[in-house]
Structure formats: C-alpha cells, structure tokens
Short mmCIF file of C-alpha atoms in Angstrom, two decimals:
data_model
loop_
_atom_site.label_atom_id
_atom_site.label_comp_id
_atom_site.label_asym_id
_atom_site.label_seq_id
_atom_site.Cartn_x
_atom_site.Cartn_y
_atom_site.Cartn_z
CA MET A 1416 86.20 111.92 149.54
CA ASP A 1417 84.26 108.55 149.62
CA ALA A 1418 80.37 108.35 148.78
CA ALA A 1419 79.93 108.29 152.93
CA ASP A 1420 81.88 111.75 153.10
CA THR A 1421 79.84 113.05 150.90
CA ARG A 1422 76.11 111.76 152.33
CA VAL A 1423 77.83 113.49 155.45
CA SER A 1424 78.58 116.36 154.52
CA ASP A 1425 75.23 116.58 152.29
CA LEU A 1426 73.28 115.78 155.93
CA LEU A 1427 75.19 118.42 157.51
CA LEU A 1428 73.62 121.32 155.83
CA ASP A 1429 69.92 120.27 156.76
CA SER A 1430 68.47 121.79 159.89
CA PRO A 1431 70.86 121.79 161.61
CA ARG A 1432 73.22 123.98 159.72
CA THR A 1433 75.91 122.01 161.41
CA ILE A 1434 79.90 123.46 161.50
CA VAL A 1435 82.07 120.50 162.23
CA GLY A 1436 86.21 121.16 163.02
CA VAL A 1437 86.09 124.60 164.50
CA ARG A 1438 86.94 126.94 167.11
CA ALA A 1439 83.29 128.28 168.27
CA ALA A 1440 84.92 131.41 168.95
CA GLU A 1441 86.32 131.94 164.91
CA VAL A 1442 82.52 131.85 164.31
CA ALA A 1443 80.43 132.76 166.58
CA THR A 1444 79.65 136.74 165.44
CA GLU A 1445 79.12 135.44 162.08
CA ILE A 1446 76.69 132.44 163.26
CA VAL A 1447 74.96 134.75 165.46
CA ALA A 1448 74.23 137.70 162.40
CA GLU A 1449 72.56 134.85 160.56
CA ALA A 1450 70.46 133.68 162.80
CA ALA A 1451 69.10 136.83 163.82
CA GLY A 1452 68.85 137.79 160.32
CA THR A 1453 67.56 141.34 159.67
CA ALA A 1454 68.28 142.77 163.73
CA VAL A 1455 71.31 144.91 163.59
CA ALA A 1456 72.54 144.78 166.77
CA PRO A 1457 70.99 141.36 168.30
CA ARG A 1458 70.62 140.98 171.55
CA VAL A 1459 71.86 137.26 172.79
CA VAL A 1460 71.06 135.55 175.48
CA LEU A 1461 74.13 132.67 176.52
CA ILE A 1462 72.46 130.04 179.15
CA ALA A 1463 75.72 127.62 180.22
CA GLY A 1464 76.34 125.34 182.55
CA GLY A 1465 77.99 125.50 185.55
CA GLY A 1466 81.39 125.13 184.95
CA PHE A 1467 81.72 128.07 181.83
CA THR A 1468 84.16 130.12 182.91
CA GLY A 1469 86.74 127.18 184.37
CA ARG A 1470 86.89 125.96 180.83
CA GLY A 1471 90.07 127.62 178.77
CA TRP A 1472 87.75 128.37 175.67
CA SER A 1473 84.96 130.36 177.43
CA ALA A 1474 86.67 133.61 177.55
CA PRO A 1475 87.91 133.79 173.86
CA LEU A 1476 83.49 132.99 173.27
CA LEU A 1477 83.25 135.22 175.62
CA THR A 1478 85.43 138.07 173.58
CA ALA A 1479 83.80 137.50 169.99
CA LEU A 1480 80.22 138.31 171.38
CA ARG A 1481 81.33 141.39 173.50
CA SER A 1482 79.36 143.04 170.77
CA TYR A 1483 76.84 141.96 171.08
CA PRO A 1484 74.00 143.30 173.67
CA LEU A 1485 75.13 139.66 175.85
CA ARG A 1486 73.00 138.52 178.95
CA MET A 1487 74.79 135.27 180.59
CA VAL A 1488 72.59 132.60 182.89
CA ILE A 1489 73.98 129.45 184.49
CA GLN A 1490 71.76 125.89 184.00
CA SER A 1491 73.16 124.27 186.60
CA GLY A 1492 71.66 120.38 187.19
CA LEU A 1493 68.30 118.20 184.72
CA PRO A 1494 66.25 120.81 183.62
CA THR A 1495 62.95 121.17 185.72
CA PRO A 1496 60.15 122.74 185.15
CA GLU A 1497 60.96 125.45 187.95
CA SER A 1498 64.74 125.58 185.82
CA VAL A 1499 63.27 126.10 182.89
CA ALA A 1500 60.59 128.64 183.62
CA VAL A 1501 63.22 131.06 185.06
CA LEU A 1502 65.04 130.68 182.18
CA ALA A 1503 62.21 131.35 179.76
CA ARG A 1504 61.61 134.86 181.46
CA GLN A 1505 64.96 135.80 181.53
CA VAL A 1506 65.21 135.36 178.12
CA ARG A 1507 62.05 136.83 177.20
CA ALA A 1508 62.83 139.49 179.48
CA HIS A 1509 66.12 140.42 177.84
CA ARG A 1510 63.92 140.60 174.70
CA ALA A 1511 66.38 138.05 173.40
CA ASP A 1512 66.78 137.70 169.49
CA VAL A 1513 69.41 134.65 169.64
CA VAL A 1514 69.32 132.16 172.00
CA LEU A 1515 72.77 130.92 172.05
CA THR A 1516 73.28 127.34 174.85
CA VAL A 1517 76.69 126.38 175.36
CA GLY A 1518 76.78 123.13 177.19
CA GLY A 1519 75.84 119.47 177.42
CA GLY A 1520 72.11 118.68 176.51
CA SER A 1521 70.75 119.42 180.08
CA VAL A 1522 71.90 122.47 178.78
CA MET A 1523 70.79 122.92 175.64
CA ASP A 1524 67.39 121.58 176.25
CA ALA A 1525 66.86 123.77 178.97
CA GLY A 1526 67.91 126.21 177.19
CA LYS A 1527 65.78 125.39 173.69
CA ALA A 1528 63.03 125.30 175.44
CA ALA A 1529 63.14 128.47 177.63
CA ALA A 1530 63.47 129.76 174.31
CA ALA A 1531 60.19 127.93 172.90
CA LEU A 1532 58.83 129.33 175.87
CA SER A 1533 59.87 133.24 176.64
CA ILE A 1534 57.14 134.87 174.01
CA ARG A 1535 54.50 132.84 175.61
CA THR A 1536 53.57 135.78 178.00
CA ASP A 1537 53.58 134.62 181.99
CA PRO A 1538 56.15 131.59 181.57
CA THR A 1539 55.59 129.37 184.81
CA PRO A 1540 55.86 125.92 185.97
CA GLU A 1541 52.82 125.04 185.40
CA LEU A 1542 53.13 126.53 182.06
CA VAL A 1543 55.49 124.45 181.10
CA VAL A 1544 54.13 120.95 181.90
CA ARG A 1545 50.89 121.57 180.30
CA ALA A 1546 53.45 122.82 177.22
CA CYS A 1547 54.80 119.36 177.27
CA ALA A 1548 51.70 117.53 176.39
CA GLU A 1549 50.69 119.62 173.43
CA GLU A 1550 53.14 120.38 170.33
CA THR A 1551 55.13 123.60 170.61
CA GLY A 1552 54.54 125.92 167.62
CA GLY A 1553 56.86 129.11 168.91
CA GLU A 1554 57.18 130.21 165.33
CA ALA A 1555 57.64 133.97 166.60
CA ALA A 1556 60.75 132.04 169.14
CA PRO A 1557 64.11 133.36 169.08
CA PRO A 1558 66.26 130.74 167.35
CA VAL A 1559 68.86 128.87 169.35
CA ILE A 1560 72.28 127.90 168.51
CA ALA A 1561 74.17 125.39 169.94
CA LEU A 1562 77.51 124.44 170.53
CA PRO A 1563 77.93 120.93 172.59
CA THR A 1564 80.38 120.97 174.92
CA THR A 1565 79.75 116.79 175.25
CA PRO A 1566 79.41 113.66 172.54
CA GLY A 1567 76.98 111.84 172.60
CA THR A 1568 72.87 113.67 173.79
CA GLY A 1569 72.59 114.52 170.23
CA ALA A 1570 70.47 117.57 171.34
CA GLU A 1571 72.14 120.33 169.01
CA ALA A 1572 69.93 118.23 166.25
CA THR A 1573 66.59 117.43 167.73
CA PRO A 1574 62.93 118.99 168.04
CA PHE A 1575 62.25 118.07 171.52
CA ALA A 1576 63.44 118.64 174.82
CA THR A 1577 63.44 116.71 178.11
CA ILE A 1578 62.66 118.59 181.29
CA TRP A 1579 62.55 116.43 184.72
CA HIS A 1580 59.26 116.01 186.66
CA ARG A 1581 60.61 115.37 190.45
CA GLY A 1582 57.27 115.74 191.55
CA GLN A 1583 55.36 113.69 189.46
CA GLY A 1584 58.17 111.24 189.02
CA ARG A 1585 58.73 111.54 185.49
CA LYS A 1586 60.57 112.54 182.19
CA LEU A 1587 58.69 114.99 179.81
CA SER A 1588 59.11 116.41 176.53
CA LEU A 1589 58.72 119.40 174.81
CA ARG A 1590 58.49 118.91 171.68
CA GLY A 1591 57.91 121.33 168.08
CA ALA A 1592 59.83 122.83 165.21
CA SER A 1593 61.25 126.31 167.40
CA LEU A 1594 62.33 123.67 169.56
CA ARG A 1595 65.15 121.67 166.80
CA PRO A 1596 68.79 124.38 166.47
CA VAL A 1597 69.15 126.57 163.51
CA THR A 1598 73.24 126.06 163.47
CA ALA A 1599 74.86 123.26 165.68
CA VAL A 1600 78.99 123.72 165.74
CA LEU A 1601 81.46 120.99 166.48
CA ASP A 1602 84.43 122.10 167.75
CA PRO A 1603 86.31 119.70 169.51
CA ASP A 1604 88.31 121.56 171.82
CA LEU A 1605 84.68 121.98 173.17
CA LEU A 1606 85.48 118.71 174.68
CA ILE A 1607 88.94 119.17 176.82
CA GLY A 1608 88.79 118.90 180.27
CA LEU A 1609 86.25 116.62 180.30
CA PRO A 1610 86.21 114.29 182.66
CA GLU A 1611 86.87 110.01 182.12
CA ALA A 1612 83.27 109.40 183.07
CA HIS A 1613 81.39 112.10 181.84
CA LEU A 1614 82.67 111.10 178.34
CA ILE A 1615 82.28 107.37 178.67
CA SER A 1616 78.67 108.14 179.57
CA CYS A 1617 78.09 110.39 176.63
CA LEU A 1618 79.71 107.35 174.22
CA LEU A 1619 77.91 105.17 175.57
CA ASP A 1620 74.66 107.31 174.95
CA THR A 1621 75.76 107.55 171.16
CA LEU A 1622 75.55 104.21 170.83
CA ALA A 1623 72.69 103.89 172.48
CA GLN A 1624 70.81 106.01 170.58
CA GLY A 1625 72.63 104.76 166.57
CA LEU A 1626 71.22 101.32 167.54
CA GLU A 1627 67.75 103.04 168.45
CA GLY A 1628 67.49 105.36 165.97
CA ALA A 1629 68.41 102.22 163.95
CA TRP A 1630 65.60 99.01 164.72
CA SER A 1631 62.99 101.96 165.61
CA ILE A 1632 59.78 100.43 164.08
CA ARG A 1633 59.86 103.77 162.66
CA ALA A 1634 63.35 103.71 161.43
CA ASP A 1635 64.00 104.22 157.87
CA GLN A 1636 66.50 104.15 155.02
CA GLN A 1637 68.22 107.45 156.38
CA SER A 1638 67.84 107.01 160.24
CA GLU A 1639 69.41 103.45 159.97
CA TRP A 1640 72.24 104.86 158.07
CA LEU A 1641 72.62 107.98 160.17
CA GLY A 1642 72.64 104.84 163.53
CA GLY A 1643 75.33 102.87 161.36
CA ALA A 1644 77.65 105.92 160.12
CA ALA A 1645 77.57 106.65 164.26
CA TRP A 1646 78.58 103.56 165.35
CA ALA A 1647 81.10 103.60 162.08
CA LEU A 1648 83.08 106.55 163.80
CA LEU A 1649 83.26 105.19 166.72
CA ALA A 1650 84.76 101.54 166.51
CA ASP A 1651 87.55 102.52 166.83
CA LEU A 1652 87.36 104.32 170.48
CA LEU A 1653 86.03 101.87 172.42
CA ASP A 1654 89.34 100.55 173.37
CA ARG A 1655 90.89 103.68 173.79
CA ARG A 1656 91.29 105.45 176.99
CA PRO A 1657 89.65 109.01 176.75
CA ASP A 1658 93.11 110.06 178.50
CA ASP A 1659 94.43 109.49 174.76
CA TRP A 1660 92.54 110.87 172.92
CA GLY A 1661 93.74 113.70 170.25
CA ALA A 1662 91.61 116.16 168.19
CA ALA A 1663 90.32 113.37 165.75
CA GLN A 1664 89.37 111.30 168.44
CA ARG A 1665 87.23 114.19 169.97
CA HIS A 1666 85.70 114.95 166.73
CA ALA A 1667 85.04 111.54 165.69
CA ALA A 1668 83.27 111.25 168.69
CA LEU A 1669 81.44 114.98 168.66
CA LEU A 1670 80.44 113.61 164.22
CA ALA A 1671 79.34 110.11 165.92
CA GLY A 1672 77.19 111.71 168.56
CA HIS A 1673 75.48 114.21 166.38
CA LEU A 1674 74.82 112.15 163.71
CA ALA A 1675 72.92 109.73 166.35
CA GLY A 1676 70.75 112.14 167.36
CA ARG A 1677 69.53 113.01 164.18
CA ALA A 1678 68.83 109.44 163.48
CA ILE A 1679 66.68 109.74 166.94
CA ALA A 1680 65.15 112.84 165.35
CA LEU A 1681 63.87 110.73 163.45
CA ALA A 1682 63.25 107.05 164.94
CA GLY A 1683 62.51 108.19 168.41
CA THR A 1684 64.12 105.85 170.68
CA THR A 1685 63.23 102.50 171.77
CA VAL A 1686 62.78 101.09 174.93
CA CYS A 1687 66.79 101.20 176.26
CA HIS A 1688 65.80 105.44 176.90
CA ALA A 1689 62.48 103.91 178.01
CA MET A 1690 63.90 102.64 181.07
CA SER A 1691 66.73 104.75 181.96
CA TYR A 1692 64.05 107.40 182.65
CA PRO A 1693 63.46 105.52 185.94
CA LEU A 1694 67.34 104.46 186.49
CA THR A 1695 68.13 108.37 186.55
CA LEU A 1696 64.96 109.42 188.72
CA ARG A 1697 64.58 107.22 190.71
CA HIS A 1698 69.19 106.05 191.44
CA GLY A 1699 70.01 108.77 190.28
CA LEU A 1700 72.00 107.12 187.47
CA GLY A 1701 73.89 109.92 184.60
CA HIS A 1702 71.51 109.81 181.46
CA GLY A 1703 74.90 107.97 179.12
CA HIS A 1704 75.17 105.37 181.57
CA ALA A 1705 71.52 104.75 182.52
CA CYS A 1706 70.32 103.72 178.90
CA GLY A 1707 74.16 101.70 177.97
CA LEU A 1708 73.44 99.91 180.96
CA THR A 1709 70.41 98.14 179.41
CA LEU A 1710 72.41 98.45 175.84
CA ALA A 1711 73.60 94.90 175.48
CA ALA A 1712 70.62 93.20 177.17
CA VAL A 1713 67.60 94.97 174.99
CA LEU A 1714 71.10 94.22 171.72
CA ARG A 1715 70.53 90.21 172.60
CA TYR A 1716 66.53 90.24 172.73
CA ASN A 1717 66.04 92.19 169.84
CA ALA A 1718 68.54 90.07 167.81
CA SER A 1719 66.62 86.67 168.68
CA VAL A 1720 63.58 88.33 167.72
CA GLY A 1721 60.60 85.69 166.20
CA ALA A 1722 56.80 85.73 165.98
CA ASP A 1723 56.69 88.65 168.73
CA CYS A 1724 58.02 91.67 166.35
CA ALA A 1725 56.47 94.75 166.50
CA ASP A 1726 57.43 95.82 163.23
CA PRO A 1727 54.73 95.27 160.96
CA ARG A 1728 58.05 94.99 158.44
CA GLY A 1729 58.69 91.64 160.28
CA PRO A 1730 61.42 90.05 162.32
CA GLN A 1731 64.13 89.72 159.31
CA ARG A 1732 63.91 93.54 158.84
CA VAL A 1733 64.92 93.65 162.71
CA ARG A 1734 68.32 90.89 162.27
CA ALA A 1735 68.68 92.79 159.06
CA THR A 1736 69.21 96.15 160.62
CA ILE A 1737 71.44 94.65 163.87
CA ALA A 1738 73.19 92.65 161.09
CA ARG A 1739 74.01 96.55 159.40
CA VAL A 1740 75.55 98.15 162.59
CA VAL A 1741 76.98 94.89 163.34
CA SER A 1742 79.77 95.65 160.41
CA ALA A 1743 79.28 99.21 160.26
CA ALA A 1744 80.63 98.54 164.43
CA GLY A 1745 84.05 96.02 162.60
CA VAL A 1746 83.15 92.78 164.72
CA GLU A 1747 81.74 89.58 164.00
CA ASP A 1748 78.66 89.50 165.43
CA VAL A 1749 75.89 89.99 168.12
CA GLU A 1750 77.68 88.52 171.32
CA GLU A 1751 81.32 90.32 170.48
CA LEU A 1752 79.08 93.65 169.78
CA ALA A 1753 76.60 93.47 173.08
CA ARG A 1754 80.35 91.82 175.04
CA ARG A 1755 81.88 94.87 173.56
CA ILE A 1756 78.99 97.19 174.92
CA ASP A 1757 79.06 95.47 178.29
CA THR A 1758 83.13 96.15 178.78
CA LEU A 1759 82.24 100.26 178.40
CA ALA A 1760 79.47 100.25 180.44
CA ALA A 1761 81.29 97.96 183.61
CA SER A 1762 84.18 100.68 183.58
CA PRO A 1763 85.57 101.34 186.43
CA ALA A 1764 85.43 104.66 185.36
CA LEU A 1765 81.97 105.20 186.01
CA PRO A 1766 79.71 105.17 189.39
CA VAL A 1767 79.30 101.48 190.65
CA ALA A 1768 75.71 100.61 189.13
CA PRO A 1769 73.03 100.04 191.63
CA ASP A 1770 71.01 96.28 193.07
CA LEU A 1771 68.11 96.66 190.22
CA ARG A 1772 66.69 92.92 191.10
CA ARG A 1773 64.66 94.00 194.26
CA ASP A 1774 63.55 97.43 192.22
CA ALA A 1775 62.87 95.71 188.73
CA ILE A 1776 59.63 95.44 188.51
CA ARG A 1777 58.49 99.10 189.38
CA ILE A 1778 61.51 100.21 186.68
CA ALA A 1779 59.64 97.89 183.97
CA THR A 1780 56.70 98.80 184.72
CA GLU A 1781 57.31 102.63 184.74
CA ALA A 1782 59.80 102.10 181.66
CA LEU A 1783 56.26 100.50 179.48
CA ALA A 1784 54.55 103.83 180.48
CA TYR A 1785 56.83 106.18 178.55
CA ASP A 1786 55.90 106.11 174.43
CA ARG A 1787 59.45 104.95 173.89
CA ALA A 1788 58.70 101.54 175.17
CA GLY A 1789 56.40 101.22 172.12
CA ASN A 1790 59.18 102.03 169.43
CA ASN A 1791 60.89 98.65 170.05
CA PRO A 1792 61.17 96.01 167.49
CA ARG A 1793 60.39 92.94 169.77
CA ARG A 1794 57.48 93.42 172.36
CA VAL A 1795 58.07 94.39 175.58
CA ASP A 1796 56.31 94.14 178.81
CA VAL A 1797 57.13 93.72 182.43
CA GLN A 1798 58.42 90.03 182.59
CA ALA A 1799 60.65 90.70 179.63
CA LEU A 1800 61.90 93.32 180.87
CA THR A 1801 62.28 92.72 184.65
CA ARG A 1802 64.37 89.85 183.24
CA LEU A 1803 67.01 91.72 181.69
CA LEU A 1804 66.99 94.24 184.38
CA ALA A 1805 68.30 90.75 186.81
CA GLY A 1806 70.59 90.00 184.26
CA ILE A 1807 71.90 92.74 184.14
CA THR A 1808 72.01 92.84 187.53
CA GLU A 1809 74.59 89.36 187.55
CA ARG A 1810 76.92 90.14 185.54
CA ASP A 1811 78.11 92.01 188.78
CA TYR A 1812 78.47 95.06 187.53
CA ALA A 1813 80.39 95.90 191.09
CA ARG A 1814 83.89 96.38 190.62
#
C-alpha cells in the first residue's frame, strides 16, 4: 500500500465511517446495529428511489433487514419542502432508530433532511423552509446510513442537504452535524444497470466538486488533496464508455465521488454549482450535467486569475492548485483538461444543452445570489458570467 492509499484508508475511518467494495446486503445488519447503539431491535426506515424494487440487489438487501421492524418509503424526484415534510412525518411515526437511505443524491438528501427534522413535533413544509435558514442541531435525530446508488453526488459524506423550493424558484440548503451520515457503504454492484446518461452526469458532478473543493477560497490542504485524488481516480474513466465498466471502474467512480464530496464538505462549492441551480430550476438540466456544462469555461477563467483574485492567499495559490489537479488528471495543461471536460459534457448520451444566450443575464444574476459564488477564487460578476454562458452556447452543444 503506497502513501496515497494509506491516506485514503485513514480518511475512510473518519465520519462518516466508509465501507468500500463490499456487498451492501452482507453488512446491512451489522451497520444498522452499530448505528442504533443500545436499541435491541432497532426500528428502521428505508428511504429509496423509485427504481429500487427493479434493481437486482434490492431483494437481498431487504432480506438482510427483515429481522428489524422495517418501513420502506419511496422518494421520487427532487426533494422539496413538501416531500421532505412528508418523509419526516413518516420517520417520526415509525419512531425510527435508524434511517437508511438507498439511492442517488436526491434520495440521500431527502432522507438526511427527513431524519434531522423528524424530531420536530409537527414537520411541515413551512418548518422545512425555516430550518434551511438556520443551522440544524438535531443531536437526538435518528442516525443516517447512506448507500449511494450513483457515483458523484458525495451526499453520503456531507453535512448538508439540497432542497428545491419551486415556489421561490430557489435551491435551499439544510445544514447541520446531524445531516452527515454515520456510515456510508460504497458497493460497486449498486451501480449496475444505471443508464449511461446518468453515469456521465454523475462523473461531471464529481469532476466539478473535485476542482471546486480544491480551488475554493475556503479550501485547505486536505480539501485540495481530496479534489486531486478524485480526479486521479477518474483520469482513466473519462475516455471509457460506461458500458465497458467492470467492478474496478464502478469502484473507482464511487470512491472518487465520495472523496470529492468530502472535499466540498470542507471547502464548499463555487460558481459552477451556483450557476447549476438556475440551470436545473429553469432549464431542467440534471444536477451533474448542469455543473459540468460550465466547468471547462470556469476552469479557463480561474486559471487566468490575476489582480481580480478573491483568495487572500493570492493568485499564485490558485494557479498552483489548478496545476496540481492538472497533474493528478495526467494531462499536459489547463487547456487539455478543459477540452476533456468539454468532450464529456457534450456526450451524445446527455440531453442537448439549451441555448443559454437569451437567458444568460438572468442565470448569472440568480447564480450570484447564492453564497457559493463568493467561494470562487477569481471574482465574478454578472458581466463575467454572462460572457461565460454565451461562450458555452457558441461551442455548439447541439448534436
């Protein structure tokens, strides 16, 4: 085991405790018992995505959990104040000792939020919205176990959950220590059967989180290392179609997404994520696709940082951080890295990106209202983001 492998192994013992490369069904009873602590027959709420019962691994997982009082609920679509309130009431009604989330980022975020808010007497959509404006304590909330069925969201590693408020046209964030799962299981078999478009979108999300966790003005040595490590794991996957992936590639994708999630848990995301929110709300792009669509343009922009540097450590720090990610990705320079991102974002498997020129000013304005934009290492304003969005459109994403 080399130094990098040792460092990853040490990290995975931290919160959340992370189990890699095992079948989820084989460890399910053990991790539930550990999370429940003194509960003799822990009551479990399993929150899963809509496709759960159609996946080959779901039956063995349910069989493994049958000795516990179990309630399964389905979370479909993006988490909203309404859906989270419903889930929180179900967790509360079952008197859950443990919440087990099995799904992609939206499912995990919904489950994390529901567990944290289930200790409130009457979880309502209004309460969910209010809670997003404050730090959530929730020390008495049932612990969460996360089984990601997509790579790249990092939700199994973060102390926050994204909630979409369509009425306000905004993405909200619920934050707090109780939102971080106590255990994450990275089972490569859970990715089997995932559509190519979904896998590519998740890869784009990982790439964005890896870079943003490294160059954020809040980044430290650890988040920079985590971001670079995520890119190193994905370097060999960017030119391979997901149809050709075996267990090793699924393992690498899951671990890369997890490390990138740990990076943004420390450093936060930046302007790529800030622009992704209106792209999702107004144009219907999947989250990873929305982040990846602007990533190459923001990479080129940040690599040219100068007197407009927003990081108090100076532009040299920003350029050096980007250079380390370039090296981790095994490419020659920033432009080659940007081209690889552009190629992935233009994959025929993804939906055709919209013409953003007509809406660029509104997208830029709404992006700047999110605190994520302030984490970017080079200052951004409406003019700069509008130019970036117009440039993306001109690169003919229509196939």
